[in-house]
Coordinates of C-alpha atoms in Angstrom, one line a residue:
X1 CA 126.7 142.5 81.5
X2 CA 128.3 140.3 84.4
X3 CA 129.4 137.9 81.7
X4 CA 131.4 140.6 80.0
X5 CA 132.8 141.8 83.3
X6 CA 134.4 138.2 83.8
X7 CA 135.5 137.8 80.2
X8 CA 137.3 141.1 80.6
X9 CA 139.3 139.9 83.7
X10 CA 142.9 138.8 83.1
X11 CA 142.6 136.1 85.8
X12 CA 139.5 134.4 87.4
X13 CA 139.1 132.7 90.7
X14 CA 137.6 129.1 90.9
X15 CA 134.4 130.6 91.9
X16 CA 134.4 133.4 89.2
X17 CA 135.2 130.5 86.5
X18 CA 132.2 128.6 87.7
X19 CA 130.0 131.4 87.4
X20 CA 131.4 132.5 84.0
X21 CA 130.4 128.9 82.9
X22 CA 127.0 129.0 84.3
X23 CA 126.4 132.3 82.7
X24 CA 127.5 131.2 79.2
X25 CA 125.3 127.9 79.5
X26 CA 122.5 130.1 80.3
X27 CA 123.0 132.4 77.5
X28 CA 122.9 129.7 75.3
X29 CA 119.7 128.1 76.6
X30 CA 118.1 131.7 76.3
X31 CA 119.4 132.0 72.7
X32 CA 117.7 128.7 71.7
X33 CA 114.5 129.9 73.6
X34 CA 114.5 133.3 71.9
X35 CA 115.2 131.6 68.5
X36 CA 112.2 129.2 68.8
X37 CA 110.0 132.2 70.2
X38 CA 110.6 134.3 67.3
X39 CA 110.2 131.6 64.8
X40 CA 106.6 132.1 63.1
X41 CA 106.7 128.3 62.0
X42 CA 107.7 127.1 65.3
X43 CA 104.8 124.5 66.5
X44 CA 105.6 125.3 70.3
X45 CA 103.0 127.6 72.0
X46 CA 104.5 129.5 75.0
X47 CA 102.5 130.9 78.0
X48 CA 103.6 133.0 80.8
X49 CA 102.9 133.5 84.5
X50 CA 103.8 136.2 86.8
X51 CA 103.9 136.1 90.6
X52 CA 103.2 139.0 92.9
X53 CA 106.8 139.3 93.4
X54 CA 107.1 140.0 89.7
X55 CA 109.1 137.0 88.7
X56 CA 107.9 135.9 85.4
X57 CA 107.9 132.1 84.4
X58 CA 107.7 131.1 80.7
X59 CA 106.7 127.5 79.9
X60 CA 106.0 125.5 76.6
X61 CA 102.5 124.2 76.6
X62 CA 103.9 120.8 75.3
X63 CA 107.3 119.7 76.5
X64 CA 107.4 117.0 73.9
X65 CA 110.0 118.6 71.6
X66 CA 112.4 119.3 74.7
X67 CA 112.1 115.8 75.9
X68 CA 113.7 114.4 72.7
X69 CA 116.7 116.7 73.4
X70 CA 117.0 116.0 77.0
X71 CA 115.9 112.5 77.4
X72 CA 114.9 110.4 74.2
X73 CA 118.0 111.3 72.1
X74 CA 120.3 110.0 75.0
X75 CA 119.5 106.3 74.8
X76 CA 118.1 103.5 72.6
X77 CA 115.5 101.9 75.0
X78 CA 113.7 103.2 77.9
X79 CA 111.6 101.3 80.6
X80 CA 109.0 103.9 82.2
X81 CA 107.5 102.3 85.4
X82 CA 104.3 103.9 86.5
X83 CA 100.7 102.6 87.6
X84 CA 99.0 105.9 86.2
X85 CA 99.7 105.9 82.5
X86 CA 96.0 105.9 81.9
X87 CA 96.0 106.5 78.2
X88 CA 98.9 105.3 76.2
X89 CA 98.0 107.7 73.0
X90 CA 97.8 110.7 75.3
X91 CA 100.9 109.8 77.0
X92 CA 102.7 109.4 73.7
X93 CA 101.7 112.5 72.3
X94 CA 102.6 114.7 75.3
X95 CA 105.9 112.9 75.5
X96 CA 106.8 113.1 71.8
X97 CA 106.7 109.5 71.2
X98 CA 105.6 107.4 68.3
X99 CA 102.8 105.2 69.5
X100 CA 104.2 102.4 67.2
X101 CA 107.5 102.3 68.9
X102 CA 106.0 102.0 72.4
X103 CA 104.7 99.0 74.1
X104 CA 102.5 99.4 77.1
X105 CA 102.8 96.2 79.4
X106 CA 99.9 96.2 81.6
X107 CA 100.3 94.3 84.7
X108 CA 97.4 93.2 87.2
X109 CA 97.5 94.8 90.6
X110 CA 99.1 92.5 93.2
X111 CA 97.5 94.0 96.3
X112 CA 93.9 92.3 97.2
X113 CA 91.2 94.9 96.7
X114 CA 89.8 94.0 100.2
X115 CA 93.1 95.7 101.5
X116 CA 92.6 99.1 99.8
X117 CA 89.0 100.0 100.4
X118 CA 87.6 103.5 99.4
X119 CA 84.9 105.0 101.6
X120 CA 82.4 107.6 100.7
X121 CA 82.0 110.3 103.5
X122 CA 81.5 113.1 101.1
X123 CA 80.0 116.3 102.9
X124 CA 79.8 118.6 99.9
X125 CA 81.6 120.5 97.3
X126 CA 85.1 121.9 98.2
X127 CA 85.1 124.4 95.5
X128 CA 86.4 128.0 96.4
X129 CA 82.8 129.3 96.5
X130 CA 81.4 126.3 98.4
X131 CA 84.3 125.4 101.0
X132 CA 83.2 127.5 103.7
X133 CA 80.0 125.8 104.0
X134 CA 81.5 122.3 103.6
X135 CA 84.7 122.5 105.6
X136 CA 83.2 122.5 109.2
X137 CA 81.3 119.4 108.1
X138 CA 84.5 117.9 106.7
X139 CA 86.2 118.7 110.1
X140 CA 83.5 116.9 112.2
X141 CA 83.8 113.9 109.8
X142 CA 87.4 113.9 110.5
X143 CA 86.9 113.8 114.2
X144 CA 84.7 110.7 113.8
X145 CA 87.3 109.1 111.8
X146 CA 89.6 109.8 114.4
X147 CA 87.3 107.9 116.9
X148 CA 86.9 105.2 114.5
X149 CA 90.8 104.8 114.2
X150 CA 91.3 105.6 117.7
X151 CA 94.8 103.8 118.0
X152 CA 95.8 104.3 114.4
X153 CA 97.6 107.1 112.6
X154 CA 95.9 109.1 109.8
X155 CA 96.7 111.2 106.8
X156 CA 94.6 114.3 105.4
X157 CA 95.3 115.5 102.1
X158 CA 94.1 119.0 102.3
X159 CA 95.1 120.1 98.8
X160 CA 96.1 123.7 99.7
X161 CA 97.5 125.5 102.7
X162 CA 94.4 127.6 103.0
X163 CA 92.4 124.5 103.3
X164 CA 94.9 122.9 105.8
X165 CA 95.2 126.0 108.1
X166 CA 91.3 126.3 108.4
X167 CA 90.9 122.3 108.9
X168 CA 93.4 122.5 111.9
X169 CA 91.8 125.5 113.3
X170 CA 88.4 123.8 113.2
X171 CA 89.9 120.6 114.7
X172 CA 91.5 122.7 117.4
X173 CA 88.3 124.4 118.2
X174 CA 86.6 120.8 118.4
X175 CA 89.3 120.0 121.2
X176 CA 91.2 117.4 119.3
X177 CA 94.3 119.6 118.4
X178 CA 96.5 117.5 120.6
X179 CA 96.3 114.7 118.0
X180 CA 96.6 116.7 115.0
X181 CA 99.8 117.8 113.3
X182 CA 100.6 119.8 110.1
X183 CA 103.5 121.6 108.2
X184 CA 104.2 124.7 106.2
X185 CA 106.4 125.2 103.2
X186 CA 109.6 125.5 105.0
X187 CA 109.3 122.5 107.4
X188 CA 107.5 120.0 105.4
X189 CA 110.1 117.3 105.5
X190 CA 111.0 117.7 108.9
X191 CA 107.3 117.6 110.2
X192 CA 106.5 114.5 108.0
X193 CA 109.7 112.7 109.4
X194 CA 108.6 113.5 113.0
X195 CA 105.2 112.3 112.6
X196 CA 106.2 109.1 110.8
X197 CA 108.6 108.4 113.8
X198 CA 106.3 109.0 116.4
X199 CA 104.1 105.9 118.1
X200 CA 101.2 108.3 118.9
X201 CA 97.9 107.9 116.8
X202 CA 98.2 111.3 115.6
X203 CA 96.6 112.8 112.2
X204 CA 98.9 114.5 110.0
X205 CA 97.5 117.3 107.8
X206 CA 99.3 117.6 104.8
X207 CA 99.6 119.6 101.5
X208 CA 100.7 118.1 98.0
X209 CA 101.8 114.8 99.4
X210 CA 99.7 112.5 97.1
X211 CA 102.9 111.3 95.4
X212 CA 106.3 109.7 96.4
X213 CA 105.1 108.9 99.9
X214 CA 105.7 105.6 101.6
X215 CA 103.5 105.0 104.6
X216 CA 103.9 101.2 105.0
X217 CA 102.4 99.3 107.7
X218 CA 101.7 101.0 110.9
X219 CA 103.1 104.3 109.7
X220 CA 99.6 105.1 108.6
X221 CA 96.3 103.2 108.3
X222 CA 93.8 105.4 107.0
X223 CA 93.6 108.8 105.0
X224 CA 91.0 111.4 103.9
X225 CA 91.1 113.3 100.6
X226 CA 89.6 116.6 101.3
X227 CA 89.1 117.9 97.7
X228 CA 89.1 116.8 94.1
X229 CA 92.8 117.6 93.0
X230 CA 91.9 119.2 89.7
X231 CA 94.8 121.2 87.9
X232 CA 94.9 125.0 89.0
X233 CA 92.8 126.9 86.6
X234 CA 95.0 130.0 87.2
X235 CA 98.0 128.3 85.7
X236 CA 98.3 129.7 82.2
X237 CA 98.9 126.3 80.7
X238 CA 95.9 124.7 82.5
X239 CA 93.8 127.7 81.3
X240 CA 95.0 127.4 77.7
X241 CA 94.3 123.7 77.6
X242 CA 90.7 124.4 78.7
X243 CA 90.2 127.2 76.1
X244 CA 91.1 124.4 73.5
X245 CA 88.4 122.1 75.1
X246 CA 90.9 119.7 76.6
X247 CA 88.5 118.6 79.2
X248 CA 89.3 115.0 79.1
X249 CA 93.0 115.9 80.1
X250 CA 91.6 117.9 82.9
X251 CA 89.5 115.1 84.5
X252 CA 92.4 112.5 83.5
X253 CA 95.1 114.5 85.2
X254 CA 92.9 114.8 88.5
X255 CA 92.1 111.0 88.4
X256 CA 95.7 110.1 88.1
X257 CA 96.4 112.3 91.3
X258 CA 93.7 110.6 93.3
X259 CA 95.0 107.1 92.2
X260 CA 98.5 108.1 93.3
X261 CA 97.1 109.3 96.6
X262 CA 95.1 106.0 97.2
X263 CA 98.3 104.2 97.1
X264 CA 100.1 106.2 99.9
X265 CA 98.7 103.7 102.8
X266 CA 98.8 100.4 101.1
X267 CA 102.5 99.5 99.9
X268 CA 102.5 95.7 99.9
X269 CA 100.3 92.9 99.1
X270 CA 99.9 92.2 103.0
X271 CA 99.6 95.7 103.8
X272 CA 96.2 97.5 104.5
X273 CA 94.8 100.9 104.5
X274 CA 91.4 102.9 104.1
X275 CA 90.7 105.8 102.0
X276 CA 87.9 108.3 102.7
X277 CA 86.6 110.7 100.2
X278 CA 85.2 114.0 101.8
X279 CA 84.4 116.0 98.5
X280 CA 81.3 115.2 96.3
X281 CA 83.4 116.4 93.4
X282 CA 85.4 113.2 93.8
X283 CA 82.5 111.1 93.0
X284 CA 81.5 113.4 90.1
X285 CA 85.3 113.1 88.9
X286 CA 85.0 108.8 89.1
X287 CA 82.0 109.2 86.7
X288 CA 83.4 111.9 84.3
X289 CA 86.6 109.8 84.1
X290 CA 85.6 106.3 84.4
X291 CA 86.7 105.2 80.8
X292 CA 90.4 106.2 81.8
X293 CA 90.4 104.1 85.0
X294 CA 92.5 101.1 85.2
X295 CA 90.4 98.0 85.9
X296 CA 92.1 97.3 89.1
X297 CA 91.1 101.0 90.3
X298 CA 87.6 100.5 88.8
X299 CA 87.0 97.5 91.0
X300 CA 88.1 99.7 94.1
X301 CA 85.6 102.4 93.2
X302 CA 82.8 100.0 92.4
X303 CA 83.2 98.4 95.9
X304 CA 83.2 101.9 97.5
X305 CA 80.7 102.2 100.4
X306 CA 79.2 104.6 103.0
X307 CA 80.8 103.7 106.5
X308 CA 79.1 103.6 109.7
X309 CA 80.9 106.1 112.0
X310 CA 80.6 106.8 115.6
X311 CA 78.6 109.7 116.8
X312 CA 80.4 112.9 116.9
X313 CA 82.4 113.0 120.2
X314 CA 85.7 115.0 120.3
X315 CA 86.7 113.9 123.8
X316 CA 86.8 110.3 122.6
X317 CA 88.7 111.1 119.7
X318 CA 91.2 113.1 122.0
X319 CA 91.3 110.5 124.5
X320 CA 93.6 108.0 122.4
X321 CA 96.4 110.6 122.3
X322 CA 96.2 111.5 125.8
X323 CA 96.2 107.7 126.9
X324 CA 99.1 107.0 124.7
X325 CA 101.0 109.8 125.9
X326 CA 100.6 108.8 129.4
X327 CA 101.8 105.4 128.6
X328 CA 104.8 106.6 126.8
X329 CA 105.7 109.1 129.7
X330 CA 105.5 106.1 132.1
X331 CA 107.5 104.0 130.0
X332 CA 110.1 106.6 129.5
X333 CA 110.4 107.3 133.0
X334 CA 111.2 103.5 133.6
X335 CA 113.7 103.4 130.6
X336 CA 115.3 106.5 132.0
X337 CA 115.7 104.9 135.6
X338 CA 117.0 101.7 134.0
X339 CA 119.4 103.0 131.3
X340 CA 120.7 106.5 132.5
X341 CA 124.4 106.8 132.7
X342 CA 126.8 109.5 133.6
X343 CA 127.3 111.8 130.6
X344 CA 124.1 111.0 128.8
X345 CA 122.8 114.1 127.5
X346 CA 119.3 112.9 127.0
X347 CA 119.0 115.2 124.0
X348 CA 116.7 113.8 121.2
X349 CA 118.4 113.0 117.9
X350 CA 118.6 115.6 115.3
X351 CA 116.1 115.3 112.4
X352 CA 118.6 116.4 109.7
X353 CA 115.9 116.5 107.2
X354 CA 116.5 119.2 104.5
X355 CA 113.4 121.0 103.0
X356 CA 113.3 120.4 99.1
X357 CA 111.2 122.1 96.7
X358 CA 108.4 120.1 94.9
X359 CA 109.9 118.7 91.5
X360 CA 107.8 119.5 88.8
X361 CA 107.6 116.1 87.1
X362 CA 104.0 116.5 86.4
X363 CA 105.1 119.3 83.9
X364 CA 107.0 116.8 81.9
X365 CA 105.1 113.5 82.2
X366 CA 101.5 115.0 82.4
X367 CA 99.6 113.5 79.4
X368 CA 98.0 115.7 77.0

């Protein structure tokens, strides 16, 4: 209707012209979708999800056909760089590529395995039904890790905001809240940037930061995976795949996310960082998906050990932050006396980080 209104006008403003063109493009795309949806011979299976707000999202089970139109038909040769193409045949199948026309160049890992250790600190299962019993033990373990890394920044992969909120509450109850940071859906980028800039040994409780995060050097030296990152079975595409017995895809997808997460704290051959696994389901995942592991990650898993941690002492874990704060405050006072000038505002620089939505790359590149 809006498109008809715009077309009926004798003259359009610049904004109205842009709106008309956007609507025309949307109508063309919807027409293509409806044509495919109504075609009884179409190979595409469509699934739909509806949120509590009433918005409906319709997605293809397999994006391969659409990748030809949006990507592959736009060039002659492509170089895809990834450390987590775990199965060439599955990747080609999901991306709509002929395996005979695809070369997989497997490059050995250049980071020493000694610099990227895995540690088993599993406290139980973190499934929805069992996390209420497991999470307090995970929180106690995090406190002990904060004691072990008393002068180093850490990252917690909480997997969901529910887990993140409950974990932060528990850590606050233990008295180490001063050394713990977090974020919500609106301020994730600003909170992350603030934590990265800080010289305090704070722990950042994160959600969905397993990929595209560079924590080189002293930015972060240790991290905890709270939960095996299996795909959400409430997602209609995931449910449909499991109905079709695609369990190999299910485990491979979780393994790929774990491998991505392990790489957040080791960014160069001379960098180092420890990864701790707090969910016993992660250990089970390694057994189920071992045939899909790259050799360099399998070596990492084979070297995994259970560390000796300090006895639970929240006051010791909190002392690091208090000591660093006092030193920083003293240094700040000295610097202020030495460098203050008339006209200086003393205001901290604005972060300027804009919130961005998660990009659904996994919808396109996830193998099948």
